[in-house]
Short mmCIF file of C-alpha atoms and ligand atoms in Angstrom, two decimals:
data_model
loop_
_atom_site.label_atom_id
_atom_site.label_comp_id
_atom_site.label_asym_id
_atom_site.label_seq_id
_atom_site.Cartn_x
_atom_site.Cartn_y
_atom_site.Cartn_z
CA MET U 1 17.97 -5.20 17.18
CA ILE U 2 18.61 -2.94 14.05
CA ILE U 3 18.06 -3.98 10.61
CA LEU U 4 18.88 -2.61 7.16
CA ALA U 5 16.21 -3.64 4.67
CA ILE U 6 17.07 -3.18 0.97
CA GLU U 7 15.11 -3.83 -2.03
CA THR U 8 15.84 -4.36 -5.35
CA SER U 9 13.79 -6.25 -7.64
CA CYS U 10 12.00 -4.16 -10.02
CA ASP U 11 12.40 -0.44 -10.55
CA GLU U 12 12.37 1.02 -6.67
CA THR U 13 15.57 0.99 -5.22
CA SER U 14 15.22 1.16 -1.04
CA ILE U 15 16.32 0.82 2.23
CA ALA U 16 15.74 0.86 5.53
CA LEU U 17 16.75 0.70 8.89
CA LEU U 18 13.85 -0.49 11.72
CA GLU U 19 14.20 -0.99 15.27
CA GLY U 20 13.31 -4.79 16.74
CA ASN U 21 12.43 -5.50 20.17
CA GLU U 22 13.03 -9.22 20.66
CA GLN U 23 11.52 -9.22 24.19
CA THR U 24 8.84 -7.24 22.97
CA ARG U 25 8.24 -8.57 19.35
CA GLU U 26 7.77 -5.09 18.95
CA VAL U 27 9.46 -3.29 15.99
CA LYS U 28 10.11 0.67 15.05
CA LEU U 29 10.56 1.90 11.20
CA LEU U 30 12.96 4.39 11.75
CA SER U 31 13.60 5.07 8.45
CA ASN U 32 12.45 4.39 4.35
CA ILE U 33 13.77 6.11 1.85
CA VAL U 34 12.93 5.19 -1.94
CA SER U 35 14.08 5.93 -5.52
CA SER U 36 11.95 5.65 -7.97
CA GLN U 37 12.93 4.71 -11.15
CA VAL U 38 9.50 5.80 -13.00
CA LYS U 39 9.94 8.81 -15.40
CA ILE U 40 12.91 6.41 -17.21
CA HIS U 41 11.12 3.28 -17.74
CA ALA U 42 8.10 5.06 -18.32
CA LYS U 43 10.00 6.17 -22.15
CA TRP U 44 9.10 2.40 -23.00
CA GLY U 45 6.47 1.60 -21.50
CA GLY U 46 7.61 -0.97 -19.04
CA VAL U 47 10.77 -1.48 -17.20
CA VAL U 48 13.95 -2.31 -19.10
CA PRO U 49 15.55 -4.98 -16.96
CA ASP U 50 18.89 -4.02 -17.81
CA LEU U 51 18.37 -0.08 -17.56
CA ALA U 52 16.68 -1.10 -13.55
CA ALA U 53 19.97 -2.50 -12.88
CA ARG U 54 22.25 0.65 -13.77
CA GLU U 55 20.16 2.70 -12.07
CA HIS U 56 20.07 0.47 -9.03
CA LEU U 57 23.89 0.83 -8.85
CA LYS U 58 23.52 4.13 -9.51
CA ASN U 59 21.32 5.24 -6.57
CA ILE U 60 21.99 2.52 -3.93
CA ILE U 61 25.24 4.41 -2.34
CA PRO U 62 23.08 7.95 -2.40
CA VAL U 63 19.91 5.96 -0.74
CA LEU U 64 22.32 4.00 1.71
CA GLU U 65 23.74 7.53 3.22
CA LYS U 66 20.11 9.22 3.22
CA SER U 67 18.87 6.45 5.04
CA LEU U 68 21.50 5.94 7.29
CA LEU U 69 21.39 9.84 8.16
CA GLU U 70 17.72 10.06 8.63
CA SER U 71 17.69 6.75 10.90
CA LYS U 72 20.56 8.55 13.24
CA LYS U 73 21.84 5.20 12.69
CA THR U 74 25.98 3.98 11.40
CA LEU U 75 26.68 0.33 9.39
CA LEU U 76 28.02 -0.51 12.58
CA ASP U 77 24.71 -0.74 14.66
CA VAL U 78 23.46 -3.03 12.02
CA ASN U 79 22.42 -6.56 13.35
CA LEU U 80 21.06 -8.19 10.43
CA PHE U 81 21.15 -7.44 6.93
CA THR U 82 18.22 -8.49 4.55
CA VAL U 83 17.39 -8.04 1.38
CA THR U 84 14.46 -8.98 -1.35
CA LYS U 85 16.43 -12.27 -3.32
CA GLY U 86 13.31 -12.85 -5.30
CA PRO U 87 10.74 -13.10 -7.20
CA GLY U 88 11.86 -10.32 -9.48
CA LEU U 89 14.16 -9.03 -12.44
CA ILE U 90 17.69 -11.21 -12.19
CA PRO U 91 19.20 -8.16 -12.98
CA ALA U 92 17.61 -5.70 -10.67
CA LEU U 93 17.39 -8.66 -7.92
CA LEU U 94 21.30 -9.01 -8.25
CA ILE U 95 22.42 -4.78 -6.95
CA GLY U 96 20.28 -5.39 -4.17
CA THR U 97 21.63 -9.14 -3.24
CA ASN U 98 25.24 -8.48 -3.78
CA PHE U 99 25.37 -5.27 -1.77
CA ALA U 100 23.59 -7.05 1.05
CA LYS U 101 26.18 -9.51 0.98
CA THR U 102 29.40 -6.86 0.83
CA LEU U 103 27.91 -5.25 3.25
CA SER U 104 27.09 -8.87 5.64
CA TYR U 105 30.33 -9.97 4.90
CA LEU U 106 32.25 -6.39 5.55
CA TYR U 107 30.11 -5.92 8.90
CA LYS U 108 30.00 -9.50 9.78
CA LYS U 109 26.49 -9.99 9.98
CA PRO U 110 23.39 -12.13 9.71
CA LEU U 111 22.02 -11.59 6.31
CA LEU U 112 18.77 -12.84 5.25
CA GLY U 113 16.83 -12.57 1.83
CA ILE U 114 13.44 -12.18 1.87
CA HIS U 115 10.57 -13.01 -0.72
CA HIS U 116 8.61 -10.13 -1.85
CA ILE U 117 5.64 -10.99 -1.50
CA GLU U 118 6.30 -11.74 1.47
CA GLY U 119 7.02 -8.32 1.93
CA HIS U 120 3.94 -7.45 0.42
CA ILE U 121 1.83 -8.56 3.01
CA PHE U 122 4.09 -7.82 6.01
CA ALA U 123 3.23 -3.75 4.90
CA ASN U 124 0.36 -4.56 6.19
CA PHE U 125 1.27 -4.12 9.59
CA ILE U 126 3.81 -0.95 9.01
CA GLY U 127 1.63 1.58 11.36
CA GLU U 128 0.64 5.23 11.08
CA SER U 129 2.81 5.79 14.73
CA SER U 130 5.66 3.68 12.25
CA LYS U 131 5.57 1.15 16.01
CA PHE U 132 3.66 -1.51 15.13
CA LYS U 133 3.91 -5.44 16.34
CA VAL U 134 2.60 -8.61 14.67
CA GLN U 135 -0.26 -10.19 17.24
CA SER U 136 -0.76 -14.09 16.10
CA SER U 137 -4.00 -14.05 18.07
CA LYS U 138 -5.01 -11.01 16.59
CA TYR U 139 -4.91 -11.31 13.61
CA PHE U 140 -4.25 -14.91 11.84
CA PRO U 141 -6.00 -16.82 10.29
CA MET U 142 -5.51 -14.53 7.46
CA ILE U 143 -6.59 -14.40 4.08
CA ALA U 144 -3.94 -11.96 1.82
CA LEU U 145 -5.56 -10.63 -1.96
CA VAL U 146 -1.89 -9.83 -2.50
CA VAL U 147 -2.57 -7.97 -6.55
CA SER U 148 1.20 -6.43 -8.21
CA GLY U 149 3.16 -6.21 -11.56
CA GLY U 150 4.13 -9.78 -11.26
CA HIS U 151 1.52 -11.45 -9.11
CA THR U 152 -2.60 -12.43 -8.19
CA GLN U 153 -2.86 -14.76 -5.59
CA LEU U 154 -4.86 -15.26 -2.75
CA ILE U 155 -3.24 -16.63 0.19
CA TYR U 156 -4.37 -18.86 3.53
CA MET U 157 -2.44 -17.67 5.92
CA GLU U 158 -3.18 -20.27 9.68
CA ARG U 159 -0.25 -17.85 11.47
CA PRO U 160 2.82 -15.25 10.47
CA LEU U 161 4.67 -16.71 8.20
CA SER U 162 2.45 -19.68 6.95
CA TYR U 163 1.80 -19.70 3.53
CA LYS U 164 -1.18 -21.72 1.52
CA ILE U 165 -1.63 -20.03 -2.33
CA ILE U 166 -5.23 -21.63 -2.26
CA GLY U 167 -5.83 -19.02 -5.79
CA GLU U 168 -3.63 -17.38 -8.62
CA THR U 169 -4.21 -16.18 -11.79
CA GLN U 170 -3.78 -18.26 -14.78
CA ASP U 171 -2.02 -16.03 -16.85
CA ASP U 172 -1.39 -11.92 -16.71
CA ALA U 173 -1.37 -10.53 -12.94
CA ALA U 174 -3.90 -7.77 -12.23
CA GLY U 175 -1.59 -5.06 -12.24
CA GLU U 176 0.05 -5.92 -15.92
CA ALA U 177 -3.55 -5.76 -16.65
CA PHE U 178 -3.91 -2.20 -15.19
CA ASP U 179 -0.68 -1.06 -17.66
CA LYS U 180 -1.48 -3.34 -20.86
CA VAL U 181 -4.86 -1.41 -21.37
CA ALA U 182 -3.10 1.72 -20.24
CA LYS U 183 -0.60 0.75 -22.81
CA LEU U 184 -2.80 -0.12 -25.54
CA LEU U 185 -5.34 3.21 -24.84
CA LYS U 186 -2.13 4.94 -24.93
CA LEU U 187 -2.11 6.15 -21.73
CA GLY U 188 1.32 5.67 -20.71
CA TYR U 189 3.11 3.78 -17.71
CA PRO U 190 2.85 2.46 -15.10
CA GLY U 191 -1.14 1.88 -16.01
CA GLY U 192 -2.75 1.38 -12.83
CA PRO U 193 -2.86 4.87 -11.57
CA VAL U 194 -3.53 6.59 -15.16
CA VAL U 195 -6.66 3.88 -15.24
CA SER U 196 -7.69 4.40 -11.76
CA THR U 197 -7.45 9.00 -12.45
CA ARG U 198 -9.60 8.18 -16.03
CA ALA U 199 -12.03 5.94 -14.77
CA ASP U 200 -12.86 8.68 -11.53
CA ASN U 201 -12.89 11.54 -14.74
CA TYR U 202 -15.49 9.23 -16.30
CA LEU U 203 -17.65 9.02 -12.76
CA LYS U 204 -17.57 13.34 -12.79
CA ASN U 205 -18.09 14.20 -16.27
CA ILE U 206 -20.55 10.99 -18.05
CA LYS U 207 -23.45 13.11 -15.78
CA SER U 208 -23.02 16.24 -17.90
CA VAL U 209 -23.35 13.64 -21.21
CA ASN U 210 -26.26 15.93 -22.55
CA ASP U 211 -26.51 14.27 -25.98
CA LYS U 212 -28.91 10.86 -25.33
CA LYS U 213 -27.09 8.78 -28.03
CA LEU U 214 -23.35 9.61 -26.84
CA ARG U 215 -24.35 8.96 -23.67
CA GLU U 216 -25.84 5.50 -23.80
CA LYS U 217 -22.99 4.81 -26.16
CA LEU U 218 -20.40 5.18 -22.95
CA GLU U 219 -22.46 3.71 -20.40
CA ASN U 220 -23.32 0.50 -22.45
CA ILE U 221 -19.67 -0.30 -23.23
CA LEU U 222 -19.61 -3.98 -20.89
CA PHE U 223 -16.67 -5.89 -20.35
CA PRO U 224 -16.03 -9.97 -19.60
CA ARG U 225 -15.24 -10.85 -15.81
CA PRO U 226 -13.54 -14.22 -16.19
CA MET U 227 -13.94 -17.33 -14.32
CA LEU U 228 -16.20 -15.42 -11.65
CA THR U 229 -18.25 -18.41 -11.32
CA SER U 230 -15.35 -20.97 -12.15
CA ASN U 231 -15.77 -22.98 -9.22
CA ASN U 232 -12.23 -22.41 -7.64
CA PHE U 233 -10.25 -19.39 -6.37
CA ASP U 234 -8.35 -19.18 -9.63
CA PHE U 235 -8.26 -15.44 -11.96
CA SER U 236 -7.30 -14.75 -15.36
CA PHE U 237 -6.70 -11.41 -16.86
CA SER U 238 -5.64 -12.11 -20.43
CA GLY U 239 -9.19 -12.20 -21.38
CA LEU U 240 -10.65 -9.44 -20.42
CA LYS U 241 -7.11 -6.84 -21.54
CA THR U 242 -8.10 -8.50 -25.16
CA ALA U 243 -12.09 -7.39 -24.91
CA VAL U 244 -10.77 -4.08 -24.05
CA LEU U 245 -8.09 -4.30 -26.87
CA TYR U 246 -10.78 -5.64 -29.15
CA PHE U 247 -12.81 -3.62 -28.23
CA TYR U 248 -11.22 0.02 -28.35
CA GLN U 249 -9.81 -1.16 -32.21
CA ASP U 250 -13.55 -1.73 -33.50
CA LEU U 251 -14.22 1.50 -31.80
CA ILE U 252 -11.89 3.54 -34.21
CA LYS U 253 -12.65 2.18 -37.04
CA LEU U 254 -15.98 3.55 -36.32
CA LYS U 255 -16.64 6.61 -38.67
CA ASP U 256 -18.77 7.72 -36.15
CA PRO U 257 -18.05 11.63 -35.73
CA SER U 258 -19.76 11.71 -32.32
CA ILE U 259 -16.79 8.65 -31.27
CA SER U 260 -14.01 10.63 -32.66
CA GLN U 261 -14.82 13.51 -31.08
CA ASN U 262 -15.61 12.62 -27.69
CA ARG U 263 -12.49 9.96 -27.59
CA GLU U 264 -11.23 10.68 -24.37
CA LEU U 265 -14.22 10.58 -23.20
CA PHE U 266 -14.63 7.22 -25.12
CA LYS U 267 -11.19 6.28 -23.37
CA ASP U 268 -12.25 7.03 -19.88
CA ALA U 269 -15.85 5.02 -19.86
CA ILE U 270 -13.06 2.17 -20.47
CA CYS U 271 -10.85 2.63 -18.40
CA TYR U 272 -14.00 2.59 -15.77
CA GLN U 273 -15.70 -0.47 -16.85
CA PHE U 274 -12.06 -2.41 -17.09
CA GLN U 275 -11.65 -1.44 -13.40
CA ARG U 276 -14.89 -2.54 -12.24
CA ALA U 277 -14.66 -6.03 -14.21
CA ALA U 278 -11.39 -6.62 -12.46
CA THR U 279 -12.25 -5.44 -9.29
CA GLU U 280 -15.30 -7.08 -9.15
CA VAL U 281 -13.21 -10.68 -9.50
CA LEU U 282 -10.54 -9.64 -7.25
CA ILE U 283 -13.61 -9.19 -4.54
CA THR U 284 -15.77 -12.09 -5.18
CA LYS U 285 -13.70 -14.39 -5.77
CA THR U 286 -12.25 -13.03 -1.95
CA LEU U 287 -15.37 -13.49 -0.47
CA LYS U 288 -15.98 -17.35 -1.75
CA ALA U 289 -12.36 -17.88 -0.19
CA ALA U 290 -13.41 -16.12 3.10
CA LYS U 291 -16.62 -18.38 3.58
CA LYS U 292 -14.46 -21.36 2.84
CA TYR U 293 -11.47 -20.72 5.29
CA GLN U 294 -13.44 -18.53 7.76
CA PRO U 295 -10.50 -15.91 8.83
CA LYS U 296 -10.38 -13.63 11.55
CA THR U 297 -8.61 -11.36 8.70
CA ILE U 298 -8.58 -10.06 5.06
CA ALA U 299 -5.55 -8.12 3.62
CA LEU U 300 -4.90 -6.61 0.85
CA ALA U 301 -1.18 -6.10 -0.42
CA GLY U 302 1.18 -5.64 -3.57
CA GLY U 303 0.69 -2.27 -5.56
CA VAL U 304 -2.68 -2.52 -6.71
CA ALA U 305 -3.48 -2.39 -3.22
CA ALA U 306 -3.33 1.38 -3.65
CA ASN U 307 -6.06 1.04 -5.83
CA LYS U 308 -9.27 3.27 -4.45
CA LYS U 309 -11.99 1.53 -6.49
CA LEU U 310 -10.68 -1.71 -5.40
CA ARG U 311 -9.74 -0.63 -1.07
CA ASP U 312 -13.15 1.36 -0.44
CA ASP U 313 -15.42 -2.17 -2.33
CA LEU U 314 -13.30 -5.03 -0.68
CA GLY U 315 -13.75 -3.11 2.75
CA GLU U 316 -17.68 -2.46 1.81
CA MET U 317 -18.07 -5.94 0.69
CA ILE U 318 -16.40 -7.03 4.37
CA LYS U 319 -18.69 -5.05 6.02
CA ASN U 320 -21.76 -6.27 4.74
CA ASN U 321 -20.86 -10.24 3.82
CA LEU U 322 -18.60 -11.24 6.58
CA ARG U 323 -19.19 -8.96 9.90
CA ASN U 324 -16.68 -10.83 11.92
CA THR U 325 -13.74 -10.62 9.69
CA GLN U 326 -11.20 -7.83 9.60
CA PHE U 327 -9.97 -5.65 6.62
CA LEU U 328 -6.24 -4.63 6.46
CA ILE U 329 -4.85 -2.56 3.91
CA PRO U 330 -1.40 -1.00 4.10
CA HIS U 331 -0.59 2.81 3.94
CA LEU U 332 -0.45 4.33 0.77
CA GLN U 333 2.89 4.87 0.87
CA TYR U 334 3.56 0.91 1.41
CA CYS U 335 1.62 -0.19 -1.18
CA GLY U 336 4.53 -0.13 -4.25
CA ASP U 337 8.15 -1.53 -3.56
CA ASN U 338 9.91 -0.27 -0.58
CA ALA U 339 12.55 -1.60 2.12
CA ALA U 340 10.38 -0.96 4.91
CA MET U 341 8.17 -4.40 4.52
CA ILE U 342 11.89 -5.88 3.54
CA GLY U 343 12.65 -5.67 7.04
CA ALA U 344 9.17 -6.27 8.79
CA ALA U 345 9.19 -9.59 7.12
CA ALA U 346 12.99 -10.80 7.72
CA PHE U 347 12.65 -9.59 12.23
CA TYR U 348 9.74 -11.62 12.54
CA ARG U 349 11.71 -14.22 10.17
CA TYR U 350 14.53 -13.79 12.20
CA LEU U 351 12.59 -13.69 15.72
CA THR U 352 10.90 -17.27 14.22
CA HIS U 353 14.12 -19.30 13.18
CA GLY U 354 15.72 -18.31 16.84
CA LYS U 355 13.29 -19.14 18.38
CA ALA U 356 13.25 -22.71 16.92
CA HIS U 357 16.63 -23.05 17.03
CA HIS U 358 16.61 -23.03 13.08
CA ALA U 359 19.11 -20.62 13.15
CA ILE U 360 21.01 -22.60 10.24
CA GLU U 361 17.68 -22.53 8.07
CA LEU U 362 18.84 -18.42 7.65
CA ASP U 363 21.32 -20.27 5.15
CA ASN U 364 21.47 -16.75 3.68
CA THR U 365 25.67 -15.94 4.14
CA TRP U 366 26.92 -13.85 2.36
CA GLU U 367 28.50 -16.95 1.21
CA THR U 368 25.41 -18.20 0.27
CA LEU U 369 22.68 -16.51 -0.60
CA GLU U 370 21.35 -15.99 -4.22
CA ALA U 371 18.90 -14.06 -5.79
CA ASP U 372 16.49 -15.89 -7.06
CA ALA U 373 14.54 -14.71 -10.22
CA ASN U 374 11.29 -17.73 -9.85
CA PHE U 375 11.73 -17.84 -5.55
CA LYS U 376 8.94 -19.66 -4.43
CA LEU U 377 7.32 -18.55 -0.96
CA ALA U 378 8.60 -20.76 1.77
CA SER U 379 6.24 -21.63 5.63
CA ILE U 380 7.62 -21.80 8.82
O1 LIG C 401 4.26 -3.92 -6.01
P1 LIG C 401 5.03 -3.47 -7.58
O2 LIG C 401 5.16 -2.01 -6.91
O3 LIG C 401 5.70 -4.11 -7.89
C1 LIG C 401 5.32 -5.44 -8.64
O4 LIG C 401 5.71 -5.79 -7.24
O5 LIG C 401 4.68 -5.89 -9.40
O6 LIG C 401 3.26 -3.60 -8.40
C2 LIG C 401 3.21 -2.33 -9.32
C3 LIG C 401 1.66 -2.23 -10.20
C4 LIG C 401 2.17 -1.89 -11.22
O7 LIG C 401 1.48 -3.13 -12.04
C5 LIG C 401 0.55 -0.64 -11.29
O8 LIG C 401 0.40 -0.25 -12.42
C6 LIG C 401 0.09 -1.51 -10.05
O9 LIG C 401 1.00 -2.17 -9.32
N1 LIG C 401 -0.48 -0.18 -9.26
C7 LIG C 401 -2.03 -0.40 -9.75
C8 LIG C 401 -2.25 1.36 -8.83
N2 LIG C 401 -1.41 1.36 -8.41
C9 LIG C 401 0.23 0.78 -9.09
N3 LIG C 401 -3.10 -0.63 -9.99
C10 LIG C 401 -4.17 -0.23 -10.10
N4 LIG C 401 -4.35 1.17 -9.21
C11 LIG C 401 -3.39 2.02 -8.76
N5 LIG C 401 -3.58 3.00 -8.14
ZN1 LIG C 402 6.13 -5.91 -5.45
#
């Protein structure tokens, strides 16, 4: 069967085509076009929902044409349309869902609304060769550490498509904290990639700082690790961000020429220490959850999964402490928002629903599907 997937929940317009084999349960990714609006929103320091919707509207047909061309398919070949139903920015979601509803109505094919985070989790299975299969016995039970601009959750999955949220942020999401730290240091939007680059700069440059006092000032920056030892799997990032804010405000108030002359170096050091604190909490809580739930696999999902330190340190922690646990991370091109991950989740949801004769639960005909900014992750 041919699946056409649409993602417009935030600031990427994306359409993918996939070929799913219902007998072997194998999926082949045929095309995945992503048109990013990041440059447009950067001017405003964050995503402006109405502007995002306008851009999706402008981009969606060219993205569709490109994706069809690359996949060598036409709309007449499609057997299932699928779209991100939520969560996300409602003006942005409405463009994708209405586009999908129109296609489903015109071509008289079923329509399936997918949870954005379910998509991020399935991004882990999209392989290098673009052919993949979600094997329940190989990967499950699984714990997913979901870290995006809007979510920070630890999710226990007994089997594919079953979700138990065992921990989540009490305030800001991890990606949001990266974005806010970048904003207060005036480093631009989105924050994740730039904070990570600045942290790398710190490591490269600190060795060549010869002024002992300056070096000490840089090395002694320390931020809190909120909820590190709390007796649950929850997170909090708002206090960490505030600690960075106060530290930076106090720093620029000091009339110390060694600081004002090395402002960029201090920003690098702040990024490095912030990233260390944030990743340490994420990894420690994941380890704690894994010790309790004993999963076969730990998977990383969401935009922050692109963070090199998080990928490397989590991998290292698993290797050293959880010898029988596999580690899954999405390829870099599937960490951010894309439609391939939505199509992958849709194929397995479609198969499972079909098998259970719950076709009715594919409630989302063109008449009934509605975008839902607060859509909850539902287990099968
Ligand atoms: O999943 P995503 O693309 O959109 C949402 O569903 O929210 O995640 C976007 C988030 C942004 O906060 C961005 O700063 C963060 O992912 N991000 C990163 C990196 N690349 C993107 N955070 C840390 N390090 C990165 N390399
Ligand atoms: Zn996302």
